[in-house]
Short mmCIF file of N, CA and C and ligand atoms in Angstrom, two decimals:
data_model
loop_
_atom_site.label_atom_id
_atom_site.label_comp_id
_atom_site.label_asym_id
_atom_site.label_seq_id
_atom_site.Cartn_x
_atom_site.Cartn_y
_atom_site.Cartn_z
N UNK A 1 -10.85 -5.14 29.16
CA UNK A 1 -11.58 -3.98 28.63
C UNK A 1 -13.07 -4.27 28.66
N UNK A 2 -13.74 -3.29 29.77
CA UNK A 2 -14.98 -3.57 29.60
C UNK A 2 -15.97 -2.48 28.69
N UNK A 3 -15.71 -2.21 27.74
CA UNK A 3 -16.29 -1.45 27.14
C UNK A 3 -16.50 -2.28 25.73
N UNK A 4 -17.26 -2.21 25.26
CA UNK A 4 -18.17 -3.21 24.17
C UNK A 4 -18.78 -2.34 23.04
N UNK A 5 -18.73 -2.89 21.43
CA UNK A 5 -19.50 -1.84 20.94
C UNK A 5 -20.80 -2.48 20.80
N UNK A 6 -21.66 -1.75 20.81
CA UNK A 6 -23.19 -1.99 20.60
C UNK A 6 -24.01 -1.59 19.50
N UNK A 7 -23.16 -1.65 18.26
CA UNK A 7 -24.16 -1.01 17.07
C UNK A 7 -22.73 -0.80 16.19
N UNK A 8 -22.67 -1.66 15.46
CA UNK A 8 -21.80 -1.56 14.20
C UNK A 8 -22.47 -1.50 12.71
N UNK A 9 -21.98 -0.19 12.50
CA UNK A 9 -22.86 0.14 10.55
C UNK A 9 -22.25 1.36 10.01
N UNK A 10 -22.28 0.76 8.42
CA UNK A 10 -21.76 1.43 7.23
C UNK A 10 -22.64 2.74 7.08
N UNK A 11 -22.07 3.96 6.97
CA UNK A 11 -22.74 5.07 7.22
C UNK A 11 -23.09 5.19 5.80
N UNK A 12 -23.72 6.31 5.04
CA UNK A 12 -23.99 6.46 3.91
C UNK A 12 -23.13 6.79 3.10
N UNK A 13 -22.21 7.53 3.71
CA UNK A 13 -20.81 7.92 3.17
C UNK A 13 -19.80 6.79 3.17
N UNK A 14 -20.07 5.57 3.61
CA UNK A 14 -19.50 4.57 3.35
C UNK A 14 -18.51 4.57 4.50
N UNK A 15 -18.55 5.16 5.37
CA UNK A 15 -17.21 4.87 6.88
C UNK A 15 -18.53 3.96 7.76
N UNK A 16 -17.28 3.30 8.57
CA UNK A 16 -17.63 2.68 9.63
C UNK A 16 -18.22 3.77 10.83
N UNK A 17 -19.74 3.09 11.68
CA UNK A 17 -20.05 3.69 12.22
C UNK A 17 -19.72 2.77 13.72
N UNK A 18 -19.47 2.66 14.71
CA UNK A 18 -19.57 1.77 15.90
C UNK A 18 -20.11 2.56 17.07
N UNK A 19 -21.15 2.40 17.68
CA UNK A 19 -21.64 2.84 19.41
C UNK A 19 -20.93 1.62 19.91
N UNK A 20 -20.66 2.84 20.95
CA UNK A 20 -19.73 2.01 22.12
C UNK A 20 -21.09 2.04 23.49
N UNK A 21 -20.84 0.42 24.29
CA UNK A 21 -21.76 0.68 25.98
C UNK A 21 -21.37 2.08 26.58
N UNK A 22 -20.33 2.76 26.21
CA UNK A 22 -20.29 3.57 27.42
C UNK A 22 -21.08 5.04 26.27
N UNK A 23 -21.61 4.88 25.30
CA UNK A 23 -22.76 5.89 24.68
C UNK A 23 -21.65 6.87 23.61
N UNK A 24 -20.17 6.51 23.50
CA UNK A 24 -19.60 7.10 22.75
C UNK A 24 -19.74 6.71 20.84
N UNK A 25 -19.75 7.40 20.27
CA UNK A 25 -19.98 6.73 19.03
C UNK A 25 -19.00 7.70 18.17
N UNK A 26 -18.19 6.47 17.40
CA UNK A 26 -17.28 6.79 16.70
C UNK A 26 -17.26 6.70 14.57
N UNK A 27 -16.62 7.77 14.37
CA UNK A 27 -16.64 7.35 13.03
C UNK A 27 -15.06 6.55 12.32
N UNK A 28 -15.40 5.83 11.42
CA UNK A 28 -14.15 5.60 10.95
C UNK A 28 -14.00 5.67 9.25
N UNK A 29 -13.15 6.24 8.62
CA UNK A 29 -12.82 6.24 7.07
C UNK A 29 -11.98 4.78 7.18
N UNK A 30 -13.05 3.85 6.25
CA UNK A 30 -12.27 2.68 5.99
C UNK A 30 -10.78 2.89 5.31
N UNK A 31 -10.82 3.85 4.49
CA UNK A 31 -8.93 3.57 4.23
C UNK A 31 -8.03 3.93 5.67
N UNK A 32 -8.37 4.69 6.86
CA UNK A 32 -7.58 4.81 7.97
C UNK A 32 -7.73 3.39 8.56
N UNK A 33 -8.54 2.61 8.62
CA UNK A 33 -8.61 1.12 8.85
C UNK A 33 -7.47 0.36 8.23
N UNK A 34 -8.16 0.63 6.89
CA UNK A 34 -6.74 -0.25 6.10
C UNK A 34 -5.38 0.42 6.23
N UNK A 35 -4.96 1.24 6.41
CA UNK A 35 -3.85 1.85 6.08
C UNK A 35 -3.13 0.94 7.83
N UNK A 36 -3.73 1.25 8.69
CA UNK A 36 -3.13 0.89 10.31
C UNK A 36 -3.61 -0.37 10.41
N UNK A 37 -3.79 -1.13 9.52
CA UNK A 37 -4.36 -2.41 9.46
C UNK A 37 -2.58 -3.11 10.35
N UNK A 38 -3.10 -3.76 11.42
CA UNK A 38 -2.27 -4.52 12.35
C UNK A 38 -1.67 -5.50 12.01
N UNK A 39 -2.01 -6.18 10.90
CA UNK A 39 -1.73 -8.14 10.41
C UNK A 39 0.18 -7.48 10.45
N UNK A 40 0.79 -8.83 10.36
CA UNK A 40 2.20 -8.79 10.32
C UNK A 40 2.78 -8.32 9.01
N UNK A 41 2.19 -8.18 7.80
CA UNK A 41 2.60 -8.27 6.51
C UNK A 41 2.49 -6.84 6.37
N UNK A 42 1.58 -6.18 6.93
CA UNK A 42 0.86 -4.57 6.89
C UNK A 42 2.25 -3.91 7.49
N UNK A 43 1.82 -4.39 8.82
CA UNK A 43 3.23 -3.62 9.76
C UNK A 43 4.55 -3.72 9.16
N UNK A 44 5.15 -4.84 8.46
CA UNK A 44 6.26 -5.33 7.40
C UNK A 44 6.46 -4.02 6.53
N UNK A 45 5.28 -3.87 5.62
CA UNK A 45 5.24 -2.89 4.32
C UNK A 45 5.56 -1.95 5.09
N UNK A 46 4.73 -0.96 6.12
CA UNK A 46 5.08 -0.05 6.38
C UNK A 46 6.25 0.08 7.09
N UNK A 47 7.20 -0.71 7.55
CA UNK A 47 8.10 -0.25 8.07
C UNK A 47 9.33 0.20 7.22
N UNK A 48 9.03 -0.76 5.63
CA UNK A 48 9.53 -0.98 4.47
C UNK A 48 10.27 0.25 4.07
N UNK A 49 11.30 0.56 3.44
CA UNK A 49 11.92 1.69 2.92
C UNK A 49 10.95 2.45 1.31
N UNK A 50 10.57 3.77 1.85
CA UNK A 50 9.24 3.96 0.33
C UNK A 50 10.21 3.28 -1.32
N UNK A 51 9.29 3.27 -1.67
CA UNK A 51 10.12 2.82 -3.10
C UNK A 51 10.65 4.57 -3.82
N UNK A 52 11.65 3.85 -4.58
CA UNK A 52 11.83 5.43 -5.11
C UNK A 52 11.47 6.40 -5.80
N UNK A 53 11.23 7.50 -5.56
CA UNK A 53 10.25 8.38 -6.36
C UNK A 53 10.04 8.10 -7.76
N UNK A 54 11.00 7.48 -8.29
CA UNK A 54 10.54 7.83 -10.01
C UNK A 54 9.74 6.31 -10.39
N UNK A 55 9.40 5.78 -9.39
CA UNK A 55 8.73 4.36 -9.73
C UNK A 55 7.26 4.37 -9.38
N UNK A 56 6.19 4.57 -9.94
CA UNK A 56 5.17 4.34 -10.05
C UNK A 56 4.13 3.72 -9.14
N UNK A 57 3.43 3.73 -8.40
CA UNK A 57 2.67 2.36 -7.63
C UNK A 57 1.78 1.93 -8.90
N UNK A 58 1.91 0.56 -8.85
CA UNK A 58 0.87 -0.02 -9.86
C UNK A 58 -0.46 -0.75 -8.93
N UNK A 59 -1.30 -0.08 -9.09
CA UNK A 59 -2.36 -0.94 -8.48
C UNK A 59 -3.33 -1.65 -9.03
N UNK A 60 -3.51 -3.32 -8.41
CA UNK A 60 -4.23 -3.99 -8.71
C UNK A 60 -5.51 -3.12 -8.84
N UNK A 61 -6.92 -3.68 -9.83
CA UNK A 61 -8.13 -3.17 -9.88
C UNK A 61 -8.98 -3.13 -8.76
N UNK A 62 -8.63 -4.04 -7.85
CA UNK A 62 -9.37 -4.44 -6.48
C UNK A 62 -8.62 -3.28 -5.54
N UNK A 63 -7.39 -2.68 -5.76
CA UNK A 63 -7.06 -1.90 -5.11
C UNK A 63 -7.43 -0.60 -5.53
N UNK A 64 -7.74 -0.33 -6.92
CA UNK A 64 -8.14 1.00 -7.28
C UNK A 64 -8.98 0.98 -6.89
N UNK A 65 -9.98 0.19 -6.86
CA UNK A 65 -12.17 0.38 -6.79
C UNK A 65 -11.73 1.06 -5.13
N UNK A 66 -13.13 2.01 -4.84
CA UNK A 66 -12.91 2.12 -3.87
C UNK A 66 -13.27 1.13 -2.50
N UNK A 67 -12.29 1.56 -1.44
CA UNK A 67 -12.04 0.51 -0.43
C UNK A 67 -13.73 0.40 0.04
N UNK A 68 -14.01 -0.36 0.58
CA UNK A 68 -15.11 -0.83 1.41
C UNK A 68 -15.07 -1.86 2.70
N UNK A 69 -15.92 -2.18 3.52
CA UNK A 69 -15.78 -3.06 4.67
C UNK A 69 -16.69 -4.26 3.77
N UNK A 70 -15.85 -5.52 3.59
CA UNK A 70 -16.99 -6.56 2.99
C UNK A 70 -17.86 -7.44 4.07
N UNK A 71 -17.19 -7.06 5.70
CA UNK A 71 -17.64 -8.06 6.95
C UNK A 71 -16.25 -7.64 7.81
N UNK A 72 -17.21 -7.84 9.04
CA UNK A 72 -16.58 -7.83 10.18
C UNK A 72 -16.79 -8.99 11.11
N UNK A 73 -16.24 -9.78 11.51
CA UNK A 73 -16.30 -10.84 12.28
C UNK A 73 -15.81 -10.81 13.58
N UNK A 74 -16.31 -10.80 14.80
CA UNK A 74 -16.10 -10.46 16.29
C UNK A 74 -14.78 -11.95 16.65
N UNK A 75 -13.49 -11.79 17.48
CA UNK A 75 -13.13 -12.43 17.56
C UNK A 75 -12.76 -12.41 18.78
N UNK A 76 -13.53 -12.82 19.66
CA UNK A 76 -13.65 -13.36 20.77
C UNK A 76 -14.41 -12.09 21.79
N UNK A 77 -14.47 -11.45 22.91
CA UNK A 77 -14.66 -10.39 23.25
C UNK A 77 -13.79 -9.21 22.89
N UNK A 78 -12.87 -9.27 22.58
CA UNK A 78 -11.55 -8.53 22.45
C UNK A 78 -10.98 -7.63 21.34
N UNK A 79 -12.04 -8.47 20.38
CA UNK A 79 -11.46 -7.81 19.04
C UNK A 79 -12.52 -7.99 17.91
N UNK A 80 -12.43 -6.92 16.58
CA UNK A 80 -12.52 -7.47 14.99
C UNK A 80 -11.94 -8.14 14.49
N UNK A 81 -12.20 -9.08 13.50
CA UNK A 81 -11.71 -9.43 11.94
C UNK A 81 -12.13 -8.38 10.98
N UNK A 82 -11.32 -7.64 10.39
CA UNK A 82 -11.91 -6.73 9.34
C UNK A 82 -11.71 -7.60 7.71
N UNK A 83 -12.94 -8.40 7.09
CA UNK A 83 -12.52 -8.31 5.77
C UNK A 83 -12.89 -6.67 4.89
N UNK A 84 -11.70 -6.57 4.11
CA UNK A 84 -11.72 -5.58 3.42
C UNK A 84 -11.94 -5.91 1.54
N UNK A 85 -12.81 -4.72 0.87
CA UNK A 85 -13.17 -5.57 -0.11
C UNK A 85 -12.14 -5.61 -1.08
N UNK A 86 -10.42 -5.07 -0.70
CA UNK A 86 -9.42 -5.49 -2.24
C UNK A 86 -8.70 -7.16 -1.41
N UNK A 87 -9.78 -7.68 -0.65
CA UNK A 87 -9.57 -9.21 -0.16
C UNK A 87 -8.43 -9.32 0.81
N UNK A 88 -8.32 -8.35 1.50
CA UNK A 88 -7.70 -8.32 2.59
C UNK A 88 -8.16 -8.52 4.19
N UNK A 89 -7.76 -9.12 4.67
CA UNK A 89 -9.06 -9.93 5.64
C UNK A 89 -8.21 -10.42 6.74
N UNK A 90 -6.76 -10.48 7.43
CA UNK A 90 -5.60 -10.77 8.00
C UNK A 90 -5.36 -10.35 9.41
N UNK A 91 -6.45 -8.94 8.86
CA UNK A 91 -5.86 -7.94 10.36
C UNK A 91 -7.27 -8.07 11.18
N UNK A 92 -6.50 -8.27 12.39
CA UNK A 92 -7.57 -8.35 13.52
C UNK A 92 -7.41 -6.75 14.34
N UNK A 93 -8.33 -6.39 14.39
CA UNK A 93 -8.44 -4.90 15.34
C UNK A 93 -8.98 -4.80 16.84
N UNK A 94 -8.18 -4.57 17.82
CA UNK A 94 -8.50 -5.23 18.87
C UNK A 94 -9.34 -3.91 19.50
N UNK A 95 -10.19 -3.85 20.46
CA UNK A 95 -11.35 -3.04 20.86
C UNK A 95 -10.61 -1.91 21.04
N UNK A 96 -9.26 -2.39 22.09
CA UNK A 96 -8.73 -0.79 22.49
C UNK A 96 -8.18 -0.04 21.30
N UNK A 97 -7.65 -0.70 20.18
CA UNK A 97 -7.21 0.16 18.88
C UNK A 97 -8.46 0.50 18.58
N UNK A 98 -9.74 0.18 18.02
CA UNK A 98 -10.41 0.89 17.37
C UNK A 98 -11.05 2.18 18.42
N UNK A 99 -10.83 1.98 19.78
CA UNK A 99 -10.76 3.45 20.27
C UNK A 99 -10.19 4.07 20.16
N UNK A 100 -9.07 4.37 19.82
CA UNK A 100 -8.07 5.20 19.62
C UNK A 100 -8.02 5.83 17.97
N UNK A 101 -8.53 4.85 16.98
CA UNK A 101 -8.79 5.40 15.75
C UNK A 101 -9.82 6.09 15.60
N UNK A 102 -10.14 6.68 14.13
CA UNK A 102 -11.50 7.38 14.36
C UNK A 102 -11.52 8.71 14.91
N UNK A 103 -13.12 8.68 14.84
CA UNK A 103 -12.96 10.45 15.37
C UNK A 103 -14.46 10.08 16.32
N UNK A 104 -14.84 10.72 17.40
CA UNK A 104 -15.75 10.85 18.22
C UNK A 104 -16.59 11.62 17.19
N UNK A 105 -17.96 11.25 16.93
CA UNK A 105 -19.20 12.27 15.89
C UNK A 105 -19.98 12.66 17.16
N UNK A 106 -20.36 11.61 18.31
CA UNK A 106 -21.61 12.01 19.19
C UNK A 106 -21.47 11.31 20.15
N UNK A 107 -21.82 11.75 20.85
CA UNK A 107 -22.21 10.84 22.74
C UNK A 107 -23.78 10.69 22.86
N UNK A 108 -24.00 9.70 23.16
CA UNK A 108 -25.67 9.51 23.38
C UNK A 108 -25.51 8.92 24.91
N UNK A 109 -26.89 9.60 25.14
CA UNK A 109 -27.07 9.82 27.37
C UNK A 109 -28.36 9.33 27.20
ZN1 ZN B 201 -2.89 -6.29 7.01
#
């Protein structure tokens, strides 16, 4: 994959912003990050049977606050490390997934 991003930043609204070389620029809502977060334990839960309606989710405080990106770490040409700030940090996002997530905001020529 030769397409590269060239400008990674937290918008004011708090989503991920990334320009891509080829001038596409994408937005992302960090909980659609976390939610399709790739690590093996993620993919596990979700494949998981839901718990049953009359049971509650209890969430840790780090999971209530709202989500944020605490760092992104490039891992190799190929991919992210996304740490996330309820300390989730596992899932690597590889270039061609984060094209496919997101929404196109603008093309710059
Ligand atoms: Zn994960």
């Amino acid at each position: 994959m030769s397409i590269q991003p060239t400008k990674l930043e937290i918008t004011a609204g708090g989503r991920l912003r990334i320009a891509w070389s080829d001038g596409q620029v994408r937005e992302y809502a960090v909980r659609e990050l976390r939610d399709k977060c790739p690590c093996a334990t993620c993919r596990e839960k979700r494949s998981a049977p839901p718990p049953p309606a009359t049971s509650l989710p209890i969430l840790s405080a780090a999971e209530a606050a709202p989500l944020r990106i605490a760092a992104m770490n490039p891992v190799g040409h190929y991919a992210y490390g996304i740490d996330f700030s309820d300390g989730h940090s596992t899932g690597i996002f590889t270039l061609e997934s984060l094209r496919e997530m997101g929404e196109e905001v603008a093309r710059s020529k």
